[in-house]
Short mmCIF file of C-alpha atoms and ligand atoms in Angstrom, two decimals:
data_model
loop_
_atom_site.label_atom_id
_atom_site.label_comp_id
_atom_site.label_asym_id
_atom_site.label_seq_id
_atom_site.Cartn_x
_atom_site.Cartn_y
_atom_site.Cartn_z
CA MET A 884 46.87 -76.86 16.86
CA THR A 885 47.57 -74.56 19.77
CA HIS A 886 45.31 -72.57 22.07
CA GLN A 887 45.89 -69.01 23.24
CA VAL A 888 44.43 -68.48 26.71
CA ARG A 889 44.72 -66.08 29.64
CA ALA A 890 46.85 -67.26 32.54
CA VAL A 891 48.59 -66.09 35.73
CA VAL A 892 52.36 -65.99 35.31
CA ALA A 893 55.11 -65.34 37.85
CA ARG A 894 57.97 -63.81 35.86
CA GLY A 895 60.61 -63.31 38.52
CA LYS A 896 61.51 -63.68 42.18
CA GLY A 897 59.04 -61.78 44.36
CA ALA A 898 57.56 -59.83 41.46
CA PRO A 899 53.77 -59.52 41.47
CA VAL A 900 52.11 -62.03 39.18
CA SER A 901 50.71 -60.89 35.85
CA LEU A 902 47.79 -61.96 33.70
CA GLU A 903 49.20 -62.95 30.31
CA THR A 904 48.28 -64.72 27.13
CA ILE A 905 49.95 -68.11 26.91
CA VAL A 906 50.11 -70.79 24.26
CA VAL A 907 48.87 -74.28 25.15
CA PRO A 908 49.53 -77.10 22.68
CA ASP A 909 47.03 -79.79 21.78
CA PRO A 910 47.57 -82.93 23.85
CA GLY A 911 50.23 -85.35 22.66
CA PRO A 912 50.38 -89.06 23.52
CA GLY A 913 49.31 -89.66 27.12
CA GLU A 914 48.29 -86.02 27.65
CA ALA A 915 45.02 -84.22 28.30
CA LEU A 916 43.94 -80.64 27.65
CA VAL A 917 41.72 -79.43 30.48
CA ARG A 918 39.38 -76.42 30.49
CA VAL A 919 39.89 -75.16 34.02
CA GLU A 920 36.72 -74.27 35.96
CA ALA A 921 38.21 -73.46 39.38
CA CYS A 922 41.60 -73.34 41.06
CA GLY A 923 42.36 -72.64 44.73
CA VAL A 924 45.13 -70.28 45.82
CA CYS A 925 47.63 -72.24 47.93
CA HIS A 926 50.67 -71.12 49.96
CA THR A 927 52.82 -73.14 47.59
CA ASP A 928 51.87 -70.81 44.70
CA LEU A 929 53.13 -67.87 46.72
CA HIS A 930 56.21 -69.88 47.59
CA TYR A 931 56.89 -70.43 43.86
CA ARG A 932 56.53 -66.76 43.04
CA GLU A 933 58.92 -65.87 45.89
CA GLY A 934 61.53 -68.20 44.43
CA GLY A 935 61.33 -70.48 47.46
CA ILE A 936 60.94 -73.67 45.41
CA ASN A 937 63.41 -73.14 42.56
CA ASP A 938 64.53 -70.55 40.03
CA ASP A 939 62.78 -71.95 36.95
CA PHE A 940 60.93 -68.71 36.18
CA PRO A 941 58.58 -67.95 34.52
CA PHE A 942 56.10 -70.09 36.43
CA LEU A 943 52.53 -70.78 35.46
CA LEU A 944 50.89 -70.83 38.89
CA GLY A 945 47.85 -72.69 40.25
CA HIS A 946 47.60 -76.35 41.21
CA GLU A 947 44.36 -76.98 43.18
CA ALA A 948 42.05 -77.37 40.28
CA ALA A 949 39.02 -78.97 38.74
CA GLY A 950 37.77 -78.68 35.20
CA VAL A 951 36.49 -80.46 32.14
CA VAL A 952 38.64 -82.49 29.76
CA GLU A 953 38.53 -80.80 26.37
CA SER A 954 40.61 -83.25 24.36
CA VAL A 955 43.01 -86.14 24.93
CA GLY A 956 46.09 -87.39 23.09
CA GLU A 957 46.90 -90.75 21.63
CA GLY A 958 46.59 -93.78 23.89
CA VAL A 959 44.52 -92.07 26.61
CA THR A 960 41.72 -94.33 27.77
CA ASP A 961 41.06 -93.45 31.42
CA VAL A 962 39.54 -90.03 30.73
CA ALA A 963 37.62 -88.67 27.76
CA PRO A 964 36.48 -85.26 26.49
CA GLY A 965 33.62 -83.97 28.62
CA ASP A 966 34.76 -85.68 31.84
CA PHE A 967 34.72 -83.52 34.98
CA VAL A 968 38.10 -84.06 36.64
CA ILE A 969 40.21 -83.06 39.62
CA LEU A 970 43.90 -82.59 38.83
CA ASN A 971 46.71 -84.09 40.88
CA TRP A 972 50.37 -83.09 40.95
CA ARG A 973 51.80 -86.02 39.08
CA ALA A 974 50.80 -89.16 37.28
CA VAL A 975 52.31 -92.25 38.92
CA CYS A 976 54.02 -95.01 36.96
CA GLY A 977 52.24 -97.95 38.60
CA ASN A 978 55.32 -100.06 38.18
CA CYS A 979 58.13 -98.93 40.47
CA ARG A 980 58.88 -100.41 43.88
CA ALA A 981 56.83 -97.74 45.71
CA CYS A 982 53.85 -98.21 43.38
CA LEU A 983 54.02 -101.99 43.56
CA ARG A 984 54.18 -101.89 47.35
CA GLY A 985 50.98 -99.84 47.46
CA ARG A 986 52.61 -96.48 48.24
CA PRO A 987 52.23 -94.69 44.92
CA TRP A 988 52.46 -91.29 46.60
CA TYR A 989 56.19 -92.05 46.83
CA CYS A 990 56.40 -93.21 43.17
CA PHE A 991 59.95 -92.89 41.77
CA ALA A 992 58.84 -92.25 38.19
CA THR A 993 55.99 -89.74 38.30
CA HIS A 994 55.38 -87.60 35.26
CA ASN A 995 53.59 -84.52 33.96
CA ALA A 996 52.80 -83.40 30.40
CA LYS A 997 55.86 -83.72 28.15
CA GLN A 998 55.01 -80.81 25.86
CA LYS A 999 55.56 -77.30 27.15
CA MET A 1000 53.16 -74.41 27.47
CA THR A 1001 54.82 -71.12 26.47
CA LEU A 1002 54.56 -67.35 26.51
CA LEU A 1003 53.70 -65.70 23.18
CA ASP A 1004 57.43 -65.21 22.45
CA GLY A 1005 58.07 -68.95 22.84
CA THR A 1006 59.56 -68.83 26.37
CA GLU A 1007 58.74 -72.11 28.09
CA LEU A 1008 56.63 -71.95 31.25
CA ALA A 1009 57.20 -74.08 34.33
CA PRO A 1010 53.76 -75.15 35.62
CA ALA A 1011 53.51 -75.10 39.43
CA LEU A 1012 53.47 -78.70 40.70
CA GLY A 1013 53.16 -79.84 37.09
CA ILE A 1014 49.70 -78.32 36.74
CA GLY A 1015 49.57 -74.55 36.06
CA ALA A 1016 45.83 -74.07 36.42
CA PHE A 1017 45.43 -70.34 36.97
CA ALA A 1018 44.68 -70.49 33.27
CA GLU A 1019 41.63 -70.92 31.09
CA LYS A 1020 43.14 -74.16 29.79
CA THR A 1021 46.09 -76.25 30.89
CA LEU A 1022 47.95 -79.27 29.57
CA VAL A 1023 48.64 -82.21 31.91
CA ALA A 1024 49.49 -85.89 31.79
CA ALA A 1025 46.23 -87.82 31.50
CA GLY A 1026 47.15 -89.66 34.72
CA GLN A 1027 46.90 -86.33 36.53
CA CYS A 1028 43.15 -86.28 35.85
CA THR A 1029 40.70 -88.11 38.08
CA LYS A 1030 37.09 -88.27 36.95
CA VAL A 1031 34.55 -87.36 39.65
CA ASP A 1032 30.80 -86.75 39.82
CA PRO A 1033 30.09 -83.55 37.81
CA ALA A 1034 27.33 -82.56 40.23
CA ALA A 1035 30.05 -81.21 42.56
CA SER A 1036 30.87 -77.50 42.47
CA ALA A 1037 34.22 -76.97 40.75
CA ALA A 1038 35.41 -74.57 43.47
CA ALA A 1039 34.91 -77.23 46.15
CA ALA A 1040 36.18 -80.13 44.04
CA GLY A 1041 39.43 -78.42 43.07
CA LEU A 1042 40.44 -78.09 46.71
CA LEU A 1043 40.83 -81.85 46.91
CA GLY A 1044 43.73 -81.49 44.50
CA CYS A 1045 46.05 -80.20 47.23
CA GLY A 1046 45.57 -78.74 50.70
CA VAL A 1047 42.25 -80.30 51.64
CA MET A 1048 43.34 -83.75 50.47
CA ALA A 1049 46.59 -83.34 52.40
CA GLY A 1050 44.63 -82.70 55.60
CA ILE A 1051 41.88 -85.29 55.17
CA GLY A 1052 44.47 -87.86 54.09
CA ALA A 1053 46.67 -87.10 57.10
CA ALA A 1054 43.76 -88.26 59.26
CA ILE A 1055 42.20 -91.10 57.27
CA ASN A 1056 45.23 -92.49 55.42
CA THR A 1057 48.38 -91.67 57.39
CA GLY A 1058 46.90 -91.42 60.88
CA ASN A 1059 44.51 -94.27 60.20
CA VAL A 1060 41.97 -92.67 62.54
CA GLY A 1061 39.33 -95.17 63.56
CA ARG A 1062 35.88 -95.19 65.09
CA GLY A 1063 35.94 -93.98 68.69
CA ASP A 1064 39.47 -92.56 68.56
CA SER A 1065 40.42 -89.28 70.16
CA VAL A 1066 42.19 -86.98 67.73
CA ALA A 1067 43.89 -83.62 68.25
CA VAL A 1068 44.81 -81.32 65.38
CA ILE A 1069 47.37 -78.59 66.03
CA GLY A 1070 47.01 -75.72 63.55
CA CYS A 1071 43.61 -75.25 61.91
CA GLY A 1072 44.36 -73.46 58.64
CA GLY A 1073 43.16 -75.06 55.41
CA VAL A 1074 45.17 -78.23 56.00
CA GLY A 1075 44.40 -78.64 59.71
CA ALA A 1076 40.71 -77.87 59.20
CA ALA A 1077 40.65 -80.61 56.58
CA ALA A 1078 42.32 -83.00 59.02
CA ILE A 1079 39.49 -82.22 61.45
CA ALA A 1080 36.91 -83.02 58.79
CA GLY A 1081 38.81 -86.25 58.01
CA ALA A 1082 38.96 -87.33 61.65
CA SER A 1083 35.27 -86.63 62.00
CA LEU A 1084 34.46 -88.64 58.84
CA ALA A 1085 36.52 -91.54 60.18
CA GLY A 1086 34.31 -91.69 63.27
CA ALA A 1087 36.58 -90.16 65.89
CA ALA A 1088 34.72 -89.70 69.17
CA LYS A 1089 36.70 -86.61 70.16
CA VAL A 1090 38.21 -84.16 67.75
CA ILE A 1091 40.20 -81.46 69.52
CA ALA A 1092 41.14 -78.40 67.47
CA VAL A 1093 44.14 -76.33 68.59
CA ASP A 1094 45.04 -72.95 67.14
CA ILE A 1095 46.15 -69.51 68.28
CA ASP A 1096 43.40 -67.79 66.31
CA ASP A 1097 39.78 -68.01 67.50
CA ARG A 1098 38.45 -67.50 63.96
CA LYS A 1099 40.14 -70.75 62.91
CA LEU A 1100 38.66 -72.54 65.91
CA GLU A 1101 35.19 -71.45 64.85
CA THR A 1102 35.59 -72.99 61.39
CA ALA A 1103 37.07 -76.08 63.04
CA ARG A 1104 33.81 -76.53 64.94
CA ARG A 1105 31.82 -76.26 61.74
CA LEU A 1106 33.97 -79.05 60.29
CA GLY A 1107 33.52 -81.44 63.18
CA ALA A 1108 35.75 -80.36 66.08
CA THR A 1109 34.11 -81.40 69.33
CA HIS A 1110 36.49 -79.33 71.50
CA THR A 1111 38.66 -76.30 70.82
CA VAL A 1112 41.79 -75.02 72.53
CA ASN A 1113 43.32 -71.60 72.00
CA SER A 1114 46.98 -72.39 72.69
CA LYS A 1115 47.79 -68.73 73.26
CA GLU A 1116 45.55 -68.85 76.30
CA SER A 1117 46.23 -72.33 77.62
CA ASP A 1118 48.92 -74.96 77.34
CA ALA A 1119 48.09 -77.20 74.36
CA VAL A 1120 49.53 -80.41 75.82
CA GLU A 1121 47.80 -80.01 79.19
CA ALA A 1122 44.52 -79.08 77.59
CA ILE A 1123 44.56 -82.10 75.25
CA ARG A 1124 45.46 -84.42 78.13
CA GLU A 1125 42.67 -83.00 80.25
CA LEU A 1126 40.15 -83.50 77.47
CA THR A 1127 41.22 -87.13 77.05
CA GLY A 1128 40.95 -88.34 80.63
CA GLY A 1129 44.59 -87.51 81.34
CA HIS A 1130 45.92 -89.82 78.65
CA GLY A 1131 46.52 -87.79 75.53
CA ALA A 1132 44.96 -88.31 72.11
CA ASP A 1133 45.20 -91.52 70.08
CA VAL A 1134 46.27 -89.53 67.04
CA VAL A 1135 47.75 -86.01 67.02
CA ILE A 1136 48.09 -84.24 63.69
CA GLU A 1137 50.55 -81.36 63.39
CA ALA A 1138 49.45 -78.97 60.64
CA VAL A 1139 51.69 -75.96 61.27
CA GLY A 1140 55.16 -77.22 60.41
CA ARG A 1141 57.19 -75.91 63.35
CA PRO A 1142 59.38 -77.63 65.97
CA GLU A 1143 57.36 -76.19 68.93
CA THR A 1144 54.08 -77.51 67.62
CA TYR A 1145 55.62 -80.84 66.66
CA GLN A 1146 56.90 -81.13 70.21
CA GLN A 1147 53.41 -80.40 71.53
CA ALA A 1148 52.04 -83.11 69.25
CA PHE A 1149 54.62 -85.56 70.50
CA TYR A 1150 53.68 -85.06 74.15
CA ALA A 1151 49.94 -84.62 73.60
CA ARG A 1152 49.45 -88.16 72.32
CA ASP A 1153 48.57 -91.17 74.41
CA LEU A 1154 51.17 -93.87 75.05
CA ALA A 1155 51.47 -95.90 71.84
CA GLY A 1156 49.60 -93.15 70.01
CA THR A 1157 50.43 -91.75 66.59
CA VAL A 1158 51.83 -88.37 65.62
CA VAL A 1159 51.32 -87.25 62.03
CA LEU A 1160 53.38 -84.37 60.69
CA VAL A 1161 51.63 -82.73 57.75
CA GLY A 1162 52.85 -79.14 58.18
CA VAL A 1163 55.92 -78.58 56.03
CA PRO A 1164 59.03 -77.47 57.95
CA THR A 1165 61.81 -75.33 56.45
CA PRO A 1166 65.27 -76.85 55.88
CA GLU A 1167 66.89 -75.21 58.90
CA MET A 1168 64.32 -76.42 61.46
CA LYS A 1169 65.56 -79.01 63.93
CA LEU A 1170 63.84 -81.03 66.60
CA GLU A 1171 65.40 -82.17 69.85
CA LEU A 1172 63.62 -84.82 71.89
CA PRO A 1173 64.90 -86.92 74.79
CA LEU A 1174 65.50 -90.30 73.18
CA LEU A 1175 64.17 -91.93 76.33
CA ASP A 1176 60.80 -90.28 75.70
CA VAL A 1177 60.76 -91.61 72.13
CA PHE A 1178 61.52 -95.06 73.53
CA GLY A 1179 59.21 -94.84 76.51
CA ARG A 1180 56.12 -93.50 74.74
CA GLY A 1181 56.10 -96.01 71.89
CA GLY A 1182 53.66 -95.61 69.05
CA ALA A 1183 54.37 -94.14 65.67
CA LEU A 1184 55.89 -90.90 64.42
CA LYS A 1185 54.76 -90.39 60.84
CA SER A 1186 54.72 -87.75 58.18
CA SER A 1187 52.05 -87.44 55.54
CA TRP A 1188 52.91 -86.78 51.91
CA TYR A 1189 49.98 -85.35 49.90
CA GLY A 1190 47.73 -87.06 52.45
CA ASP A 1191 49.24 -90.38 51.32
CA CYS A 1192 46.40 -90.28 48.85
CA LEU A 1193 45.53 -92.40 45.89
CA PRO A 1194 43.63 -89.90 43.71
CA SER A 1195 41.69 -92.57 41.80
CA ARG A 1196 40.46 -94.03 45.08
CA ASP A 1197 40.16 -90.94 47.29
CA PHE A 1198 38.92 -88.10 45.04
CA PRO A 1199 35.70 -89.79 43.84
CA MET A 1200 35.00 -91.13 47.34
CA LEU A 1201 35.37 -87.70 48.96
CA ILE A 1202 33.27 -86.04 46.24
CA ASP A 1203 30.52 -88.59 46.90
CA LEU A 1204 30.64 -87.76 50.62
CA TYR A 1205 30.49 -84.07 49.73
CA LEU A 1206 27.43 -84.57 47.52
CA GLN A 1207 25.75 -86.56 50.29
CA GLY A 1208 26.28 -83.64 52.67
CA ARG A 1209 28.74 -85.55 54.84
CA LEU A 1210 31.86 -83.52 53.97
CA ASP A 1211 31.50 -79.74 53.94
CA LEU A 1212 34.02 -78.78 51.26
CA ASP A 1213 32.21 -75.45 50.79
CA ALA A 1214 33.34 -74.44 54.28
CA PHE A 1215 36.89 -74.13 52.92
CA VAL A 1216 35.95 -71.66 50.21
CA THR A 1217 36.26 -68.28 51.91
CA GLU A 1218 35.90 -66.31 48.68
CA THR A 1219 35.72 -66.86 44.96
CA ILE A 1220 37.78 -64.51 42.82
CA ALA A 1221 38.62 -63.79 39.19
CA LEU A 1222 41.84 -64.75 37.43
CA ASP A 1223 43.26 -61.24 37.79
CA GLU A 1224 42.82 -61.22 41.58
CA VAL A 1225 45.42 -63.84 42.50
CA GLU A 1226 47.92 -61.22 43.67
CA LYS A 1227 45.28 -59.77 46.02
CA ALA A 1228 44.61 -63.27 47.34
CA PHE A 1229 48.34 -63.66 48.12
CA GLU A 1230 48.18 -60.47 50.21
CA ARG A 1231 45.13 -61.71 52.10
CA MET A 1232 46.95 -64.91 53.04
CA HIS A 1233 48.90 -62.98 55.67
CA HIS A 1234 45.74 -61.73 57.39
CA GLY A 1235 44.75 -65.18 58.64
CA ASP A 1236 41.06 -64.78 57.80
CA VAL A 1237 41.11 -66.91 54.66
CA LEU A 1238 40.99 -70.69 54.44
CA ARG A 1239 40.96 -70.66 50.66
CA SER A 1240 40.48 -68.06 47.94
CA VAL A 1241 39.36 -69.88 44.83
CA VAL A 1242 39.66 -68.59 41.30
CA VAL A 1243 36.50 -69.44 39.38
CA LEU A 1244 36.65 -69.25 35.59
N1 APR B 1556 50.03 -73.19 67.52
C1 APR B 1556 48.84 -73.50 66.95
N2 APR B 1556 48.47 -73.04 65.74
C2 APR B 1556 49.32 -72.22 65.10
C3 APR B 1556 50.57 -71.87 65.63
C4 APR B 1556 50.91 -72.38 66.90
N3 APR B 1556 52.08 -72.09 67.48
N4 APR B 1556 51.18 -71.05 64.74
C5 APR B 1556 50.34 -70.91 63.71
N5 APR B 1556 49.21 -71.61 63.92
C6 APR B 1556 48.03 -71.75 63.07
C7 APR B 1556 47.62 -70.50 62.33
O1 APR B 1556 46.82 -69.66 63.16
C8 APR B 1556 46.84 -71.06 61.16
O2 APR B 1556 45.47 -71.23 61.46
O3 APR B 1556 48.33 -72.68 62.04
C9 APR B 1556 47.48 -72.43 60.94
C10 APR B 1556 48.30 -72.52 59.65
O4 APR B 1556 47.41 -72.43 58.64
P1 APR B 1556 47.68 -71.79 57.22
O5 APR B 1556 48.69 -70.71 57.34
O6 APR B 1556 46.37 -71.51 56.59
O7 APR B 1556 48.42 -72.98 56.44
P2 APR B 1556 47.80 -74.30 55.78
O8 APR B 1556 47.45 -74.05 54.38
O9 APR B 1556 46.75 -74.89 56.66
O10 APR B 1556 49.11 -75.24 55.82
C11 APR B 1556 49.65 -75.63 57.06
O11 APR B 1556 50.66 -77.58 56.14
O12 APR B 1556 50.85 -78.37 54.00
C12 APR B 1556 51.44 -77.64 54.99
O13 APR B 1556 52.83 -76.11 53.79
C13 APR B 1556 51.71 -76.23 54.60
O14 APR B 1556 53.21 -75.99 56.40
C14 APR B 1556 51.94 -75.64 55.96
C15 APR B 1556 50.92 -76.37 56.81
ZN1 ZN B 1557 48.97 -76.59 47.27
ZN1 ZN B 1558 55.77 -95.68 40.46
#
């Protein structure tokens, strides 16, 4: 059997997205059909539609999603129809060197659904990050589904599928922030704001938010920032040092993805501190640092991939914290929109007043 549903499709480079009817097959072995309840609009979706990822048009966009499993294919035991799930980009194999060494986020053999979703004329769709959830239903590998407490709002839960997990994970997994640490986060968009929430959850004593936009600094406070620095008005490195007794922060998280802000992060950390790069740079960006400073300051320079998360461990845990009122996921939802408003949400991304627009179905 197949299902005809409405979905947001990007047909060609830079062209506005369109709402179309697509065909979703019933799940085959190892697959799950998910009725999408909510899906956040992420920069990566816009990046796909601009052709910045690859040329495999048409794309089925949307990848920060939560929904309910409608049916599962042969051999699926971890999730069942009726389960409320958060989707992740790729199912891991559990068996490769990365998986066996406890770093499944670098798995060599990840997979998505094998069957293809198509347009009505049979043209195969490429689902963004293997998900494609700006759609009433989507087909994924069962391993892309993580069951969480259904009491959570779908709009909030879906955000854990990408940007918010990337930020929280940068703090709690990659940065390994501990009780009493001082943490600075440079760039407080969706990802940086989540890193602030993560640092706060981990028990950091000082959480310093740095941004060039006061509106972002306000949200940062709501999520647990104890100090804020507008780096248009004052020097970020000096301000962070001043706020940490002249030392610098134990962990500095860079959530912009630019050489200047990475350099600030490098110098704003304490000796033997940790820098975590979670902002994604472009291929031409280069960084020049005196090697003697790398040597002399010690510590760790890390990058964070998908928050170095383990969905089966981290998603249910973070949803529990959300339901207990200890993690304000609702603070990330600036607006909820309908499926036909994704293009408008892309336009709003440039205005800087949105953490996340979330499509609610
Ligand atoms: N110094 C400090 N903050 C800055 C600077 C700067 N020089 N330049 C931009 N910013 C701030 C912006 O004001 C904004 O609040 O960085 C934030 C970036 O946020 P978003 O554009 O909302 O991006 P976000 O979704 O948070 O992603 C940030 O992480 O995962 C990656 O690809 C993603 O590279 C991107 C980064
Ligand atoms: Zn994303
Ligand atoms: Zn693997």
